[in-house]
mmCIF file of C-alpha atoms in Angstrom:
data_model
loop_
_atom_site.group_PDB
_atom_site.id
_atom_site.type_symbol
_atom_site.label_atom_id
_atom_site.label_comp_id
_atom_site.label_asym_id
_atom_site.label_seq_id
_atom_site.Cartn_x
_atom_site.Cartn_y
_atom_site.Cartn_z
ATOM 1 C CA MET A 19 -23.279 -22.063 6.440
ATOM 2 C CA ALA A 20 -22.260 -25.086 8.399
ATOM 3 C CA ASP A 21 -24.065 -24.216 11.635
ATOM 4 C CA GLY A 22 -26.588 -21.719 10.269
ATOM 5 C CA ARG A 23 -24.645 -18.643 11.415
ATOM 6 C CA PRO A 24 -23.320 -16.422 8.639
ATOM 7 C CA GLY A 25 -19.653 -15.543 8.633
ATOM 8 C CA ASN A 26 -18.313 -18.346 10.781
ATOM 9 C CA GLY A 27 -15.947 -19.469 8.008
ATOM 10 C CA LYS A 28 -16.579 -23.211 8.297
ATOM 11 C CA ASP A 29 -18.276 -23.272 4.893
ATOM 12 C CA LEU A 30 -15.176 -21.638 3.409
ATOM 13 C CA ALA A 31 -12.711 -24.284 4.548
ATOM 14 C CA VAL A 32 -10.375 -25.220 1.705
ATOM 15 C CA SER A 33 -7.337 -27.450 1.924
ATOM 16 C CA ARG A 34 -3.868 -25.981 1.521
ATOM 17 C CA VAL A 35 -3.296 -28.251 -1.496
ATOM 18 C CA ASP A 36 -6.416 -26.864 -3.215
ATOM 19 C CA LEU A 37 -5.263 -23.284 -2.608
ATOM 20 C CA GLN A 38 -1.742 -24.015 -3.821
ATOM 21 C CA THR A 39 -3.100 -25.694 -6.964
ATOM 22 C CA PHE A 40 -5.401 -22.739 -7.592
ATOM 23 C CA LYS A 41 -2.548 -20.266 -7.009
ATOM 24 C CA LYS A 42 -0.381 -22.176 -9.496
ATOM 25 C CA ARG A 43 -3.142 -21.920 -12.108
ATOM 26 C CA ILE A 44 -3.448 -18.177 -11.490
ATOM 27 C CA ASP A 45 0.320 -17.727 -11.771
ATOM 28 C CA ASP A 46 0.270 -19.699 -15.030
ATOM 29 C CA LEU A 47 -2.515 -17.479 -16.431
ATOM 30 C CA LEU A 48 -0.631 -14.329 -15.475
ATOM 31 C CA ASP A 49 2.586 -15.679 -16.983
ATOM 32 C CA ARG A 50 0.787 -16.572 -20.234
ATOM 33 C CA LEU A 51 -0.815 -13.117 -20.387
ATOM 34 C CA ASN A 52 2.528 -11.403 -19.843
ATOM 35 C CA LYS A 53 4.137 -13.419 -22.651
ATOM 36 C CA SER A 54 1.270 -12.847 -25.101
ATOM 37 C CA PRO A 55 0.612 -10.001 -27.536
ATOM 38 C CA ALA A 56 -2.277 -9.020 -25.212
ATOM 39 C CA GLN A 57 0.137 -7.851 -22.480
ATOM 40 C CA HIS A 58 -0.602 -4.166 -21.890
ATOM 41 C CA GLY A 59 2.914 -2.991 -22.754
ATOM 42 C CA LYS A 60 2.871 -4.887 -26.039
ATOM 43 C CA ILE A 61 -0.526 -3.442 -26.932
ATOM 44 C CA GLY A 62 0.951 -0.008 -26.283
ATOM 45 C CA GLU A 63 3.676 -0.711 -28.854
ATOM 46 C CA GLN A 64 1.174 -1.606 -31.587
ATOM 47 C CA THR A 65 0.730 1.842 -33.037
ATOM 48 C CA ILE A 66 -0.033 2.842 -36.597
ATOM 49 C CA THR A 67 0.778 6.309 -37.872
ATOM 50 C CA ALA A 68 -2.157 8.351 -39.124
ATOM 51 C CA SER A 69 -0.517 8.691 -42.540
ATOM 52 C CA SER A 70 -0.684 4.900 -42.969
ATOM 53 C CA TYR A 71 -4.414 5.251 -43.625
ATOM 54 C CA GLY A 72 -3.868 7.883 -46.292
ATOM 55 C CA THR A 73 -3.791 11.662 -46.224
ATOM 56 C CA GLY A 74 -6.077 14.437 -47.273
ATOM 57 C CA PHE A 75 -9.440 12.850 -46.542
ATOM 58 C CA ALA A 76 -11.522 12.765 -43.369
ATOM 59 C CA ALA A 77 -12.227 9.015 -43.377
ATOM 60 C CA ALA A 78 -8.512 8.230 -42.988
ATOM 61 C CA GLU A 79 -8.231 10.638 -40.069
ATOM 62 C CA ASP A 80 -11.360 9.173 -38.443
ATOM 63 C CA LEU A 81 -10.016 5.649 -38.868
ATOM 64 C CA ALA A 82 -6.680 6.627 -37.296
ATOM 65 C CA LYS A 83 -8.466 8.217 -34.320
ATOM 66 C CA SER A 84 -10.729 5.186 -33.902
ATOM 67 C CA TYR A 85 -7.777 2.797 -33.999
ATOM 68 C CA GLU A 86 -5.942 4.804 -31.344
ATOM 69 C CA THR A 87 -9.036 4.928 -29.126
ATOM 70 C CA VAL A 88 -9.531 1.157 -29.342
ATOM 71 C CA ARG A 89 -5.817 0.432 -28.871
ATOM 72 C CA SER A 90 -5.678 2.656 -25.801
ATOM 73 C CA ARG A 91 -8.759 1.030 -24.275
ATOM 74 C CA LEU A 92 -7.393 -2.461 -24.952
ATOM 75 C CA GLU A 93 -4.160 -1.468 -23.243
ATOM 76 C CA ARG A 94 -6.062 -0.305 -20.141
ATOM 77 C CA LEU A 95 -8.246 -3.417 -20.175
ATOM 78 C CA SER A 96 -5.216 -5.692 -20.458
ATOM 79 C CA ARG A 97 -3.522 -3.939 -17.538
ATOM 80 C CA ALA A 98 -6.660 -4.175 -15.393
ATOM 81 C CA PHE A 99 -7.129 -7.849 -16.314
ATOM 82 C CA GLY A 100 -3.524 -8.682 -15.441
ATOM 83 C CA GLU A 101 -3.794 -6.825 -12.144
ATOM 84 C CA GLN A 102 -7.004 -8.648 -11.262
ATOM 85 C CA ILE A 103 -5.333 -12.007 -11.908
ATOM 86 C CA GLU A 104 -2.339 -10.936 -9.817
ATOM 87 C CA GLY A 105 -4.632 -9.680 -7.046
ATOM 88 C CA LEU A 106 -6.523 -12.962 -7.044
ATOM 89 C CA GLY A 107 -3.233 -14.817 -6.610
ATOM 90 C CA ILE A 108 -2.295 -12.639 -3.637
ATOM 91 C CA ALA A 109 -5.794 -13.091 -2.175
ATOM 92 C CA VAL A 110 -5.321 -16.865 -2.358
ATOM 93 C CA GLN A 111 -2.069 -16.523 -0.404
ATOM 94 C CA ILE A 112 -3.801 -14.324 2.174
ATOM 95 C CA THR A 113 -6.563 -16.912 2.490
ATOM 96 C CA ASP A 114 -3.985 -19.638 2.974
ATOM 97 C CA LYS A 115 -1.522 -17.846 5.300
ATOM 98 C CA GLY A 116 -3.527 -14.999 6.759
ATOM 99 C CA TYR A 117 -2.888 -11.322 6.056
ATOM 100 C CA GLU A 118 0.050 -11.254 8.463
ATOM 101 C CA GLY A 119 1.554 -14.313 6.743
ATOM 102 C CA VAL A 120 2.267 -12.635 3.408
ATOM 103 C CA GLU A 121 5.215 -10.380 2.656
ATOM 104 C CA THR A 122 4.693 -6.660 3.209
ATOM 105 C CA GLU A 123 5.341 -5.927 -0.483
ATOM 106 C CA GLN A 124 2.627 -8.376 -1.523
ATOM 107 C CA ALA A 125 0.131 -6.941 0.942
ATOM 108 C CA GLU A 126 0.899 -3.433 -0.331
ATOM 109 C CA ARG A 127 0.598 -4.586 -3.955
ATOM 110 C CA TYR A 128 -2.751 -6.202 -3.168
ATOM 111 C CA GLN A 129 -4.023 -2.928 -1.679
ATOM 112 C CA ALA A 130 -2.745 -0.960 -4.690
ATOM 113 C CA ILE A 131 -4.542 -3.332 -7.078
ATOM 114 C CA ARG A 132 -7.720 -3.049 -5.006
ATOM 115 C CA ARG A 133 -7.555 0.773 -5.021
ATOM 116 C CA ARG A 134 -6.904 0.861 -8.774
ATOM 117 C CA ALA A 135 -9.883 -1.430 -9.417
ATOM 118 C CA GLU A 136 -12.092 0.820 -7.274
ATOM 119 C CA GLU A 137 -10.929 3.894 -9.219
ATOM 120 C CA HIS A 138 -12.010 2.312 -12.514
ATOM 121 C CA TYR A 139 -15.206 0.640 -11.363
ATOM 122 C CA ARG A 140 -18.522 2.106 -12.465
ATOM 123 C CA GLU A 141 -21.858 1.164 -10.928
ATOM 124 C CA PRO A 142 -24.201 -0.478 -13.439
ATOM 125 C CA ALA A 143 -26.978 1.743 -14.700
ATOM 126 C CA GLN A 144 -30.259 1.690 -12.776
ATOM 127 C CA GLY A 145 -32.413 -1.188 -13.948
ATOM 128 C CA ALA A 146 -29.490 -2.871 -15.680
ATOM 129 C CA GLY A 147 -30.920 -6.266 -14.740
ATOM 130 C CA SER A 148 -28.727 -8.884 -16.399
ATOM 131 C CA GLY A 149 -25.625 -6.717 -16.417
ATOM 132 C CA ALA A 150 -25.549 -6.796 -20.212
ATOM 133 C CA GLU A 151 -26.265 -3.074 -20.413
ATOM 134 C CA THR A 152 -23.377 -0.662 -19.947
ATOM 135 C CA THR A 153 -22.850 2.908 -18.891
ATOM 136 C CA PRO A 154 -20.965 5.650 -20.736
ATOM 137 C CA THR A 155 -17.264 5.935 -19.914
ATOM 138 C CA ARG A 156 -14.581 8.552 -20.380
ATOM 139 C CA ASP A 157 -12.586 8.615 -23.586
ATOM 140 C CA VAL A 158 -8.768 8.598 -23.532
ATOM 141 C CA ASN A 159 -8.793 12.357 -22.985
ATOM 142 C CA GLY A 160 -11.161 12.132 -20.025
ATOM 143 C CA GLY A 161 -14.271 13.504 -21.747
ATOM 144 C CA ALA A 162 -17.632 11.789 -22.076
ATOM 145 C CA ASP A 163 -17.726 9.930 -25.351
ATOM 146 C CA GLY A 164 -21.098 8.262 -25.076
ATOM 147 C CA ALA A 165 -19.549 4.888 -25.918
ATOM 148 C CA THR A 166 -20.522 1.871 -23.907
ATOM 149 C CA SER A 167 -17.603 -0.307 -22.976
ATOM 150 C CA GLY A 168 -18.619 -1.947 -19.719
ATOM 151 C CA THR A 169 -18.156 -1.055 -16.118
ATOM 152 C CA PHE A 170 -14.475 -0.173 -16.239
ATOM 153 C CA SER A 171 -13.214 3.085 -17.688
#
């Protein structure tokens, strides 16, 4: 706080060059994610048929179900991660140009990313302290699975 009053914005002053450099780094991260095997669409393509684990015994079926659960969660995580990087890039532009200075499509995309993040956010458990503890999330079918995978479902 430059003059002791909260929210006056003076302590948030950043040069246009700094914002543009930061935006370029964000765009580079998003581009690298989209070209990598971790891109959510590519994760979705990495399926293994249940028969690949063998047939006629429960362990093979359990392994196939576990793989699909993990693959599905990784796909959702990758999509959320990519959207958060994209949203951060748009936020940098809004900081630089003002909300009215960005294209309507970008402003709408930013709001969609924000809403999607809010839909998936879970409050940490009471007394979570360091944030290392997690809360149960829904499984791919929407039921409680008792697994702990963080604060996003």
